[in-house]
C-alpha cells in the first residue's frame, strides 16, 4: 500500500484564502482590519526568517502587521512594557512573542503578561487551562493545523485511537487535548514510554512531535493509519543540507493510509493557523461571529 499524501501547502493555501475572504468582508461590512503584532528580541537567524514570513503572510491576507524588533540585551521591564502597550492597543487583536527569548528573559512571565484574548499562540496559562477543560480558547497554531488536516481527511475522528509522540506544551499536550475534544481515545507517548513501536502500532492516528530525525519508521505504523509528522529537523546528507521530519517517510509511506510530508505538511499549516487565530481573536474582540472551520 502507498499512502495518500496530505498536502499541507494546498490545504494551507485554502485556509489563507478563507482568512483573506473573511478579512475583506470584515473591512467592507464593519470597517475593521484585524491586526497582528509580532515581537522579536535578538537576532536568532531562524527566528528572523519566521518573523519575516509571518509579516509577509499577514499583509497578504489584508491584515495589519506590526513588527517590533528589539535588541538582544532588551531588559525584562522594557519587554513587559511593550507587551502591556500592545495589550491596550485597539488596533492590535493578536500578539506573538517569538520564542525562544534570550536566556536573561523569563519567557513564562512574558507570555503570561499577554492579554489571553490576544494570545495568538495559545501559550498563556489561561488558554492552556481553557483548552484543558474543553472551553473556548486560543489554540496553539501547530496542533490546530494538524487537527484541521485530520478533520478534513477523516470527517469525524470520534472513537479513533490516537497516539501523540511528544509531550511538549507547544505541540504534544495541546494536540492530545484537541484529539480528546474530538472524541479520540488518546495516548501520549514520550521518552520514557516502554515499547514505543508497539504503542504506536495501536494508533489509527499517529502524530510525531519528537524532534528526532526520522525516528518513527514504517514498523511503528499500523497498516492504513494516518501519520502526521510535526518534526522539522535540519540534517546533512550526502554533503547537502536537508529538511526531514520525525517520521522516516520512505518506510512509513508504504504502510500508512495517509501521511504528511516534510517539508510541505504541517509547516505551512502553522502560519495559516496563526492568521486564522488572529482573525478569530479580532472577531471575538468585536463580538462578531467566528470564522467557520478555522477554530478548534
Ligand atoms: P520538545 O523537544 O519540546 O519535545 C519533544 C518531545 O519528544 C518530548 O516530550 C520528549 O519526551 C519526546 N521524545 C524525545 N525523544 C524521544 C524518544 N526517543 N522517544 C519518545 N519520545 C521522545 O519538541 P517540540 O514539541 O517543541 O517539537 C517537536 C518537533 O516538532 C521538533 O522537530 C520541532 O522542530 C517540530 N515543530 C514543528 C513545528 C511546525 O510548525 N511544523 C512547530 C513546532 C515544533 P520527554 O518529555 O520525555 O523528554
PDB file of C-alpha atoms in Angstrom, residues 6-293:
ATOM      1  CA  UNK A   6      -1.851  15.031   2.735  1.00  0.00           C
ATOM      2  CA  UNK A   7      -0.599  18.180   1.027  1.00  0.00           C
ATOM      3  CA  UNK A   8      -0.152  20.847   3.683  1.00  0.00           C
ATOM      4  CA  UNK A   9       0.753  23.504   1.121  1.00  0.00           C
ATOM      5  CA  UNK A  10      -2.520  23.104  -0.753  1.00  0.00           C
ATOM      6  CA  UNK A  11      -4.511  22.936   2.479  1.00  0.00           C
ATOM      7  CA  UNK A  12      -2.748  25.982   3.925  1.00  0.00           C
ATOM      8  CA  UNK A  13      -3.444  27.958   0.734  1.00  0.00           C
ATOM      9  CA  UNK A  14      -7.144  27.121   1.181  1.00  0.00           C
ATOM     10  CA  UNK A  15      -7.092  28.298   4.810  1.00  0.00           C
ATOM     11  CA  UNK A  16      -5.318  31.528   3.869  1.00  0.00           C
ATOM     12  CA  UNK A  17      -7.859  32.198   1.121  1.00  0.00           C
ATOM     13  CA  UNK A  18     -10.670  31.685   3.665  1.00  0.00           C
ATOM     14  CA  UNK A  19      -8.971  34.087   6.068  1.00  0.00           C
ATOM     15  CA  UNK A  20      -8.441  36.655   3.318  1.00  0.00           C
ATOM     16  CA  UNK A  21     -12.088  36.479   2.229  1.00  0.00           C
ATOM     17  CA  UNK A  22     -13.216  36.944   5.838  1.00  0.00           C
ATOM     18  CA  UNK A  23     -10.857  39.886   6.359  1.00  0.00           C
ATOM     19  CA  UNK A  24     -12.163  41.558   3.191  1.00  0.00           C
ATOM     20  CA  UNK A  25     -15.725  41.144   4.446  1.00  0.00           C
ATOM     21  CA  UNK A  26     -14.851  42.479   7.911  1.00  0.00           C
ATOM     22  CA  UNK A  27     -13.448  45.623   6.313  1.00  0.00           C
ATOM     23  CA  UNK A  28     -16.379  46.066   3.930  1.00  0.00           C
ATOM     24  CA  UNK A  29     -19.161  45.350   6.441  1.00  0.00           C
ATOM     25  CA  UNK A  30     -17.703  46.744   9.662  1.00  0.00           C
ATOM     26  CA  UNK A  31     -14.664  48.873   8.744  1.00  0.00           C
ATOM     27  CA  UNK A  32     -12.490  46.575  10.861  1.00  0.00           C
ATOM     28  CA  UNK A  33      -8.972  45.456   9.948  1.00  0.00           C
ATOM     29  CA  UNK A  34      -7.527  42.690  12.142  1.00  0.00           C
ATOM     30  CA  UNK A  35      -4.028  43.459  13.410  1.00  0.00           C
ATOM     31  CA  UNK A  36      -1.221  41.082  14.383  1.00  0.00           C
ATOM     32  CA  UNK A  37       1.808  42.283  16.345  1.00  0.00           C
ATOM     33  CA  UNK A  38       4.985  40.205  16.335  1.00  0.00           C
ATOM     34  CA  UNK A  39       7.774  40.856  18.813  1.00  0.00           C
ATOM     35  CA  UNK A  40      11.287  39.580  18.092  1.00  0.00           C
ATOM     36  CA  UNK A  41      14.084  40.004  20.604  1.00  0.00           C
ATOM     37  CA  UNK A  42      17.617  39.424  19.321  1.00  0.00           C
ATOM     38  CA  UNK A  43      18.936  38.139  16.042  1.00  0.00           C
ATOM     39  CA  UNK A  44      18.434  34.394  16.024  1.00  0.00           C
ATOM     40  CA  UNK A  45      18.596  33.599  12.277  1.00  0.00           C
ATOM     41  CA  UNK A  46      15.765  31.019  12.278  1.00  0.00           C
ATOM     42  CA  UNK A  47      13.505  33.379  14.266  1.00  0.00           C
ATOM     43  CA  UNK A  48      14.263  36.204  11.824  1.00  0.00           C
ATOM     44  CA  UNK A  49      13.122  34.027   8.909  1.00  0.00           C
ATOM     45  CA  UNK A  50       9.925  33.034  10.761  1.00  0.00           C
ATOM     46  CA  UNK A  51       9.130  36.662  11.631  1.00  0.00           C
ATOM     47  CA  UNK A  52       9.726  37.813   8.053  1.00  0.00           C
ATOM     48  CA  UNK A  53       7.400  35.076   6.741  1.00  0.00           C
ATOM     49  CA  UNK A  54       4.754  35.921   9.313  1.00  0.00           C
ATOM     50  CA  UNK A  55       4.849  39.597   8.335  1.00  0.00           C
ATOM     51  CA  UNK A  56       4.531  38.809   4.607  1.00  0.00           C
ATOM     52  CA  UNK A  57       1.675  36.339   5.189  1.00  0.00           C
ATOM     53  CA  UNK A  58      -0.187  38.768   7.438  1.00  0.00           C
ATOM     54  CA  UNK A  59      -0.052  41.553   4.866  1.00  0.00           C
ATOM     55  CA  UNK A  60      -1.006  39.141   2.067  1.00  0.00           C
ATOM     56  CA  UNK A  61      -4.362  38.309   3.701  1.00  0.00           C
ATOM     57  CA  UNK A  62      -5.108  42.002   4.280  1.00  0.00           C
ATOM     58  CA  UNK A  63      -4.387  42.233   7.999  1.00  0.00           C
ATOM     59  CA  UNK A  64      -2.317  44.955   9.621  1.00  0.00           C
ATOM     60  CA  UNK A  65       1.124  43.748  10.656  1.00  0.00           C
ATOM     61  CA  UNK A  66       3.043  45.429  13.479  1.00  0.00           C
ATOM     62  CA  UNK A  67       6.641  44.310  13.834  1.00  0.00           C
ATOM     63  CA  UNK A  68       8.722  45.084  16.908  1.00  0.00           C
ATOM     64  CA  UNK A  69      12.382  44.113  16.606  1.00  0.00           C
ATOM     65  CA  UNK A  70      14.269  44.649  19.843  1.00  0.00           C
ATOM     66  CA  UNK A  71      17.984  44.303  20.612  1.00  0.00           C
ATOM     67  CA  UNK A  72      19.224  41.105  22.251  1.00  0.00           C
ATOM     68  CA  UNK A  73      20.001  42.951  25.511  1.00  0.00           C
ATOM     69  CA  UNK A  74      16.445  44.297  25.925  1.00  0.00           C
ATOM     70  CA  UNK A  75      15.576  44.332  29.620  1.00  0.00           C
ATOM     71  CA  UNK A  76      12.616  42.407  31.032  1.00  0.00           C
ATOM     72  CA  UNK A  77      10.837  45.590  32.246  1.00  0.00           C
ATOM     73  CA  UNK A  78      11.163  47.098  28.749  1.00  0.00           C
ATOM     74  CA  UNK A  79       9.749  43.988  27.067  1.00  0.00           C
ATOM     75  CA  UNK A  80       6.919  43.775  29.607  1.00  0.00           C
ATOM     76  CA  UNK A  81       6.114  47.441  28.972  1.00  0.00           C
ATOM     77  CA  UNK A  82       5.885  46.784  25.220  1.00  0.00           C
ATOM     78  CA  UNK A  83       3.600  43.766  25.736  1.00  0.00           C
ATOM     79  CA  UNK A  84       1.340  45.830  28.012  1.00  0.00           C
ATOM     80  CA  UNK A  85       1.154  48.642  25.483  1.00  0.00           C
ATOM     81  CA  UNK A  86       0.162  46.117  22.775  1.00  0.00           C
ATOM     82  CA  UNK A  87      -2.456  44.686  25.161  1.00  0.00           C
ATOM     83  CA  UNK A  88      -4.114  48.078  25.354  1.00  0.00           C
ATOM     84  CA  UNK A  89      -3.739  48.995  21.670  1.00  0.00           C
ATOM     85  CA  UNK A  90      -7.147  48.580  19.975  1.00  0.00           C
ATOM     86  CA  UNK A  91      -5.507  48.175  16.539  1.00  0.00           C
ATOM     87  CA  UNK A  92      -3.751  45.034  17.777  1.00  0.00           C
ATOM     88  CA  UNK A  93      -6.015  41.981  18.092  1.00  0.00           C
ATOM     89  CA  UNK A  94      -3.264  39.386  18.275  1.00  0.00           C
ATOM     90  CA  UNK A  95       0.206  39.343  19.848  1.00  0.00           C
ATOM     91  CA  UNK A  96       3.017  36.894  19.207  1.00  0.00           C
ATOM     92  CA  UNK A  97       6.296  36.995  21.093  1.00  0.00           C
ATOM     93  CA  UNK A  98       8.738  34.929  19.040  1.00  0.00           C
ATOM     94  CA  UNK A  99      10.348  32.135  21.063  1.00  0.00           C
ATOM     95  CA  UNK A 100      12.977  31.288  22.134  1.00  0.00           C
ATOM     96  CA  UNK A 101      13.719  34.513  24.015  1.00  0.00           C
ATOM     97  CA  UNK A 102      17.284  35.307  25.121  1.00  0.00           C
ATOM     98  CA  UNK A 103      18.164  33.475  28.349  1.00  0.00           C
ATOM     99  CA  UNK A 104      18.014  36.561  30.621  1.00  0.00           C
ATOM    100  CA  UNK A 105      14.287  36.973  29.901  1.00  0.00           C
ATOM    101  CA  UNK A 106      11.624  34.940  31.730  1.00  0.00           C
ATOM    102  CA  UNK A 107       9.571  33.509  28.861  1.00  0.00           C
ATOM    103  CA  UNK A 108       6.711  32.324  31.086  1.00  0.00           C
ATOM    104  CA  UNK A 109       6.351  35.749  32.673  1.00  0.00           C
ATOM    105  CA  UNK A 110       6.391  37.471  29.280  1.00  0.00           C
ATOM    106  CA  UNK A 111       3.863  35.069  27.704  1.00  0.00           C
ATOM    107  CA  UNK A 112       1.571  35.241  30.731  1.00  0.00           C
ATOM    108  CA  UNK A 113       1.595  39.042  30.523  1.00  0.00           C
ATOM    109  CA  UNK A 114      -0.048  38.934  27.061  1.00  0.00           C
ATOM    110  CA  UNK A 115      -3.797  39.571  27.221  1.00  0.00           C
ATOM    111  CA  UNK A 116      -5.125  35.962  26.873  1.00  0.00           C
ATOM    112  CA  UNK A 117      -7.696  37.088  24.300  1.00  0.00           C
ATOM    113  CA  UNK A 118      -4.814  38.390  22.126  1.00  0.00           C
ATOM    114  CA  UNK A 119      -2.545  35.390  22.789  1.00  0.00           C
ATOM    115  CA  UNK A 120      -2.455  34.178  19.182  1.00  0.00           C
ATOM    116  CA  UNK A 121      -0.067  31.307  20.003  1.00  0.00           C
ATOM    117  CA  UNK A 122      -2.333  29.957  22.746  1.00  0.00           C
ATOM    118  CA  UNK A 123       0.576  29.600  25.186  1.00  0.00           C
ATOM    119  CA  UNK A 124      -0.853  31.792  28.002  1.00  0.00           C
ATOM    120  CA  UNK A 125      -1.642  29.733  31.073  1.00  0.00           C
ATOM    121  CA  UNK A 126      -5.317  30.804  30.882  1.00  0.00           C
ATOM    122  CA  UNK A 127      -5.603  29.445  27.351  1.00  0.00           C
ATOM    123  CA  UNK A 128      -3.865  26.227  28.386  1.00  0.00           C
ATOM    124  CA  UNK A 129      -6.437  25.834  31.169  1.00  0.00           C
ATOM    125  CA  UNK A 130      -9.379  26.681  28.931  1.00  0.00           C
ATOM    126  CA  UNK A 131      -8.277  24.144  26.318  1.00  0.00           C
ATOM    127  CA  UNK A 132      -7.689  21.526  29.013  1.00  0.00           C
ATOM    128  CA  UNK A 133     -11.216  21.989  30.319  1.00  0.00           C
ATOM    129  CA  UNK A 134     -12.792  21.972  26.857  1.00  0.00           C
ATOM    130  CA  UNK A 135     -13.681  25.668  26.850  1.00  0.00           C
ATOM    131  CA  UNK A 136     -13.291  28.262  24.111  1.00  0.00           C
ATOM    132  CA  UNK A 137      -9.659  29.366  24.000  1.00  0.00           C
ATOM    133  CA  UNK A 138      -6.866  30.459  21.693  1.00  0.00           C
ATOM    134  CA  UNK A 139      -5.392  27.179  20.427  1.00  0.00           C
ATOM    135  CA  UNK A 140      -1.675  26.696  19.612  1.00  0.00           C
ATOM    136  CA  UNK A 141      -1.210  27.024  15.836  1.00  0.00           C
ATOM    137  CA  UNK A 142       0.686  23.815  15.033  1.00  0.00           C
ATOM    138  CA  UNK A 143      -1.732  21.392  16.727  1.00  0.00           C
ATOM    139  CA  UNK A 144      -4.681  23.371  15.318  1.00  0.00           C
ATOM    140  CA  UNK A 145      -3.252  22.876  11.813  1.00  0.00           C
ATOM    141  CA  UNK A 146      -2.866  19.133  12.447  1.00  0.00           C
ATOM    142  CA  UNK A 147      -6.457  18.919  13.688  1.00  0.00           C
ATOM    143  CA  UNK A 148      -7.782  20.709  10.605  1.00  0.00           C
ATOM    144  CA  UNK A 149      -5.966  18.297   8.279  1.00  0.00           C
ATOM    145  CA  UNK A 150      -7.206  15.289  10.264  1.00  0.00           C
ATOM    146  CA  UNK A 151     -10.815  16.503  10.238  1.00  0.00           C
ATOM    147  CA  UNK A 152     -10.583  17.161   6.524  1.00  0.00           C
ATOM    148  CA  UNK A 153      -9.206  13.691   5.827  1.00  0.00           C
ATOM    149  CA  UNK A 154     -11.384  11.653   8.204  1.00  0.00           C
ATOM    150  CA  UNK A 155     -14.523  13.681   8.731  1.00  0.00           C
ATOM    151  CA  UNK A 156     -15.370  12.555  12.265  1.00  0.00           C
ATOM    152  CA  UNK A 157     -12.457  11.489  14.470  1.00  0.00           C
ATOM    153  CA  UNK A 158     -14.733  10.006  17.157  1.00  0.00           C
ATOM    154  CA  UNK A 159     -13.631   6.655  18.505  1.00  0.00           C
ATOM    155  CA  UNK A 160     -10.309   6.550  16.649  1.00  0.00           C
ATOM    156  CA  UNK A 161      -7.199   5.566  18.590  1.00  0.00           C
ATOM    157  CA  UNK A 162      -4.717   8.447  18.522  1.00  0.00           C
ATOM    158  CA  UNK A 163      -1.120   8.269  19.711  1.00  0.00           C
ATOM    159  CA  UNK A 164       0.805  11.515  20.125  1.00  0.00           C
ATOM    160  CA  UNK A 165       4.551  11.013  20.483  1.00  0.00           C
ATOM    161  CA  UNK A 166       5.890  14.022  22.414  1.00  0.00           C
ATOM    162  CA  UNK A 167       4.519  15.839  25.451  1.00  0.00           C
ATOM    163  CA  UNK A 168       5.720  19.411  24.984  1.00  0.00           C
ATOM    164  CA  UNK A 169       3.432  22.275  25.964  1.00  0.00           C
ATOM    165  CA  UNK A 170       3.510  23.760  22.474  1.00  0.00           C
ATOM    166  CA  UNK A 171       2.742  20.640  20.430  1.00  0.00           C
ATOM    167  CA  UNK A 172       2.251  17.281  22.165  1.00  0.00           C
ATOM    168  CA  UNK A 173      -0.042  18.209  25.059  1.00  0.00           C
ATOM    169  CA  UNK A 174      -2.349  20.612  23.183  1.00  0.00           C
ATOM    170  CA  UNK A 175      -2.515  18.123  20.280  1.00  0.00           C
ATOM    171  CA  UNK A 176      -3.663  15.435  22.685  1.00  0.00           C
ATOM    172  CA  UNK A 177      -6.276  17.784  24.196  1.00  0.00           C
ATOM    173  CA  UNK A 178      -7.654  18.630  20.760  1.00  0.00           C
ATOM    174  CA  UNK A 179      -7.892  14.967  19.750  1.00  0.00           C
ATOM    175  CA  UNK A 180      -9.626  14.208  23.042  1.00  0.00           C
ATOM    176  CA  UNK A 181     -12.003  17.091  22.312  1.00  0.00           C
ATOM    177  CA  UNK A 182     -12.872  15.340  19.034  1.00  0.00           C
ATOM    178  CA  UNK A 183     -13.555  12.119  20.983  1.00  0.00           C
ATOM    179  CA  UNK A 184     -10.452  10.138  20.027  1.00  0.00           C
ATOM    180  CA  UNK A 185      -9.034   7.648  22.508  1.00  0.00           C
ATOM    181  CA  UNK A 186      -5.719   9.337  23.176  1.00  0.00           C
ATOM    182  CA  UNK A 187      -2.338   8.048  24.317  1.00  0.00           C
ATOM    183  CA  UNK A 188       0.562  10.446  24.915  1.00  0.00           C
ATOM    184  CA  UNK A 189       3.958   8.790  24.492  1.00  0.00           C
ATOM    185  CA  UNK A 190       7.349  10.267  25.422  1.00  0.00           C
ATOM    186  CA  UNK A 191      10.971   9.390  26.057  1.00  0.00           C
ATOM    187  CA  UNK A 192      10.105   7.085  28.972  1.00  0.00           C
ATOM    188  CA  UNK A 193       7.378   5.145  27.148  1.00  0.00           C
ATOM    189  CA  UNK A 194       8.035   1.390  27.075  1.00  0.00           C
ATOM    190  CA  UNK A 195       7.975  -0.344  23.688  1.00  0.00           C
ATOM    191  CA  UNK A 196       7.129   2.812  21.774  1.00  0.00           C
ATOM    192  CA  UNK A 197       6.811   0.935  18.460  1.00  0.00           C
ATOM    193  CA  UNK A 198       4.065  -1.314  19.867  1.00  0.00           C
ATOM    194  CA  UNK A 199       2.230   1.688  21.369  1.00  0.00           C
ATOM    195  CA  UNK A 200       2.386   3.477  18.009  1.00  0.00           C
ATOM    196  CA  UNK A 201       1.139   0.409  16.146  1.00  0.00           C
ATOM    197  CA  UNK A 202      -2.117   0.734  18.094  1.00  0.00           C
ATOM    198  CA  UNK A 203      -2.784   4.120  16.502  1.00  0.00           C
ATOM    199  CA  UNK A 204      -5.338   4.921  13.824  1.00  0.00           C
ATOM    200  CA  UNK A 205      -3.876   8.440  14.040  1.00  0.00           C
ATOM    201  CA  UNK A 206      -0.172   8.772  14.809  1.00  0.00           C
ATOM    202  CA  UNK A 207       1.222  12.250  15.496  1.00  0.00           C
ATOM    203  CA  UNK A 208       5.015  12.515  15.732  1.00  0.00           C
ATOM    204  CA  UNK A 209       6.310  15.579  17.607  1.00  0.00           C
ATOM    205  CA  UNK A 210       9.620  14.318  18.902  1.00  0.00           C
ATOM    206  CA  UNK A 211      12.402  16.434  17.409  1.00  0.00           C
ATOM    207  CA  UNK A 212      14.421  13.361  16.363  1.00  0.00           C
ATOM    208  CA  UNK A 213      15.092  12.966  12.656  1.00  0.00           C
ATOM    209  CA  UNK A 214      13.254  10.030  11.055  1.00  0.00           C
ATOM    210  CA  UNK A 215      12.840   8.173  14.351  1.00  0.00           C
ATOM    211  CA  UNK A 216       9.342   6.830  13.590  1.00  0.00           C
ATOM    212  CA  UNK A 217       9.875   4.176  10.947  1.00  0.00           C
ATOM    213  CA  UNK A 218       7.346   2.133   8.968  1.00  0.00           C
ATOM    214  CA  UNK A 219       7.323  -0.635  11.573  1.00  0.00           C
ATOM    215  CA  UNK A 220       5.831   1.849  14.102  1.00  0.00           C
ATOM    216  CA  UNK A 221       2.838   2.350  11.808  1.00  0.00           C
ATOM    217  CA  UNK A 222      -0.390   0.337  11.770  1.00  0.00           C
ATOM    218  CA  UNK A 223      -1.361  -0.507   8.179  1.00  0.00           C
ATOM    219  CA  UNK A 224      -3.765   2.158   6.917  1.00  0.00           C
ATOM    220  CA  UNK A 225      -3.117   4.608   9.788  1.00  0.00           C
ATOM    221  CA  UNK A 226      -2.930   8.370   9.292  1.00  0.00           C
ATOM    222  CA  UNK A 227       0.524   9.734  10.128  1.00  0.00           C
ATOM    223  CA  UNK A 228       1.022  13.417  10.951  1.00  0.00           C
ATOM    224  CA  UNK A 229       4.683  14.401  11.042  1.00  0.00           C
ATOM    225  CA  UNK A 230       5.237  17.604  13.035  1.00  0.00           C
ATOM    226  CA  UNK A 231       9.028  17.299  13.125  1.00  0.00           C
ATOM    227  CA  UNK A 232      11.315  19.796  11.438  1.00  0.00           C
ATOM    228  CA  UNK A 233      14.923  18.644  11.551  1.00  0.00           C
ATOM    229  CA  UNK A 234      17.812  20.036   9.560  1.00  0.00           C
ATOM    230  CA  UNK A 235      20.307  17.305   8.756  1.00  0.00           C
ATOM    231  CA  UNK A 236      23.265  16.876   6.466  1.00  0.00           C
ATOM    232  CA  UNK A 237      23.034  14.006   3.979  1.00  0.00           C
ATOM    233  CA  UNK A 238      25.316  13.297   1.026  1.00  0.00           C
ATOM    234  CA  UNK A 239      27.049  16.602   1.721  1.00  0.00           C
ATOM    235  CA  UNK A 240      23.787  18.545   1.410  1.00  0.00           C
ATOM    236  CA  UNK A 241      21.553  20.219   3.984  1.00  0.00           C
ATOM    237  CA  UNK A 242      18.147  18.588   4.090  1.00  0.00           C
ATOM    238  CA  UNK A 243      14.905  19.087   5.991  1.00  0.00           C
ATOM    239  CA  UNK A 244      13.417  15.874   7.387  1.00  0.00           C
ATOM    240  CA  UNK A 245      10.606  15.066   9.781  1.00  0.00           C
ATOM    241  CA  UNK A 246      10.416  12.869  12.851  1.00  0.00           C
ATOM    242  CA  UNK A 247       8.979  10.141  10.612  1.00  0.00           C
ATOM    243  CA  UNK A 248      11.060   8.029   8.258  1.00  0.00           C
ATOM    244  CA  UNK A 249       8.941   8.926   5.257  1.00  0.00           C
ATOM    245  CA  UNK A 250      10.148   6.297   2.773  1.00  0.00           C
ATOM    246  CA  UNK A 251       9.229   3.365   5.032  1.00  0.00           C
ATOM    247  CA  UNK A 252       6.116   4.914   6.627  1.00  0.00           C
ATOM    248  CA  UNK A 253       4.532   5.868   3.294  1.00  0.00           C
ATOM    249  CA  UNK A 254       4.432   2.165   2.349  1.00  0.00           C
ATOM    250  CA  UNK A 255       2.368   1.237   5.410  1.00  0.00           C
ATOM    251  CA  UNK A 256       0.242   4.283   6.272  1.00  0.00           C
ATOM    252  CA  UNK A 257      -3.128   5.098   4.731  1.00  0.00           C
ATOM    253  CA  UNK A 258      -2.329   8.824   4.706  1.00  0.00           C
ATOM    254  CA  UNK A 259       0.750  10.832   5.633  1.00  0.00           C
ATOM    255  CA  UNK A 260       2.003  14.416   5.764  1.00  0.00           C
ATOM    256  CA  UNK A 261       5.372  15.066   4.086  1.00  0.00           C
ATOM    257  CA  UNK A 262       8.239  17.214   5.395  1.00  0.00           C
ATOM    258  CA  UNK A 263       8.586  19.797   4.049  1.00  0.00           C
ATOM    259  CA  UNK A 264       5.114  20.693   2.804  1.00  0.00           C
ATOM    260  CA  UNK A 265       2.940  19.132   5.502  1.00  0.00           C
ATOM    261  CA  UNK A 266       2.380  20.573   8.970  1.00  0.00           C
ATOM    262  CA  UNK A 267       4.820  23.501   8.480  1.00  0.00           C
ATOM    263  CA  UNK A 268       2.707  25.574   6.067  1.00  0.00           C
ATOM    264  CA  UNK A 269      -0.377  24.939   8.201  1.00  0.00           C
ATOM    265  CA  UNK A 270       1.246  26.544  11.236  1.00  0.00           C
ATOM    266  CA  UNK A 271       1.456  30.015   9.650  1.00  0.00           C
ATOM    267  CA  UNK A 272      -2.003  29.614   8.084  1.00  0.00           C
ATOM    268  CA  UNK A 273      -3.391  28.852  11.556  1.00  0.00           C
ATOM    269  CA  UNK A 274      -1.592  31.847  13.025  1.00  0.00           C
ATOM    270  CA  UNK A 275      -3.565  34.016  10.594  1.00  0.00           C
ATOM    271  CA  UNK A 276      -6.762  32.108  11.366  1.00  0.00           C
ATOM    272  CA  UNK A 277      -6.196  32.663  15.104  1.00  0.00           C
ATOM    273  CA  UNK A 278      -5.555  36.388  14.605  1.00  0.00           C
ATOM    274  CA  UNK A 279      -8.832  36.623  12.705  1.00  0.00           C
ATOM    275  CA  UNK A 280     -10.676  34.651  15.393  1.00  0.00           C
ATOM    276  CA  UNK A 281      -9.280  36.969  18.087  1.00  0.00           C
ATOM    277  CA  UNK A 282     -10.453  40.007  16.110  1.00  0.00           C
ATOM    278  CA  UNK A 283     -13.970  38.596  15.635  1.00  0.00           C
ATOM    279  CA  UNK A 284     -14.260  37.743  19.330  1.00  0.00           C
ATOM    280  CA  UNK A 285     -12.970  41.190  20.368  1.00  0.00           C
ATOM    281  CA  UNK A 286     -15.664  42.829  18.246  1.00  0.00           C
ATOM    282  CA  UNK A 287     -18.485  40.487  19.278  1.00  0.00           C
ATOM    283  CA  UNK A 288     -18.787  39.143  15.718  1.00  0.00           C
ATOM    284  CA  UNK A 289     -19.327  35.502  14.652  1.00  0.00           C
ATOM    285  CA  UNK A 290     -16.134  33.458  14.429  1.00  0.00           C
ATOM    286  CA  UNK A 291     -14.910  32.284  11.017  1.00  0.00           C
ATOM    287  CA  UNK A 292     -16.378  28.852  10.310  1.00  0.00           C
ATOM    288  CA  UNK A 293     -13.978  25.901  10.081  1.00  0.00           C
TER     289      UNK A 293
END
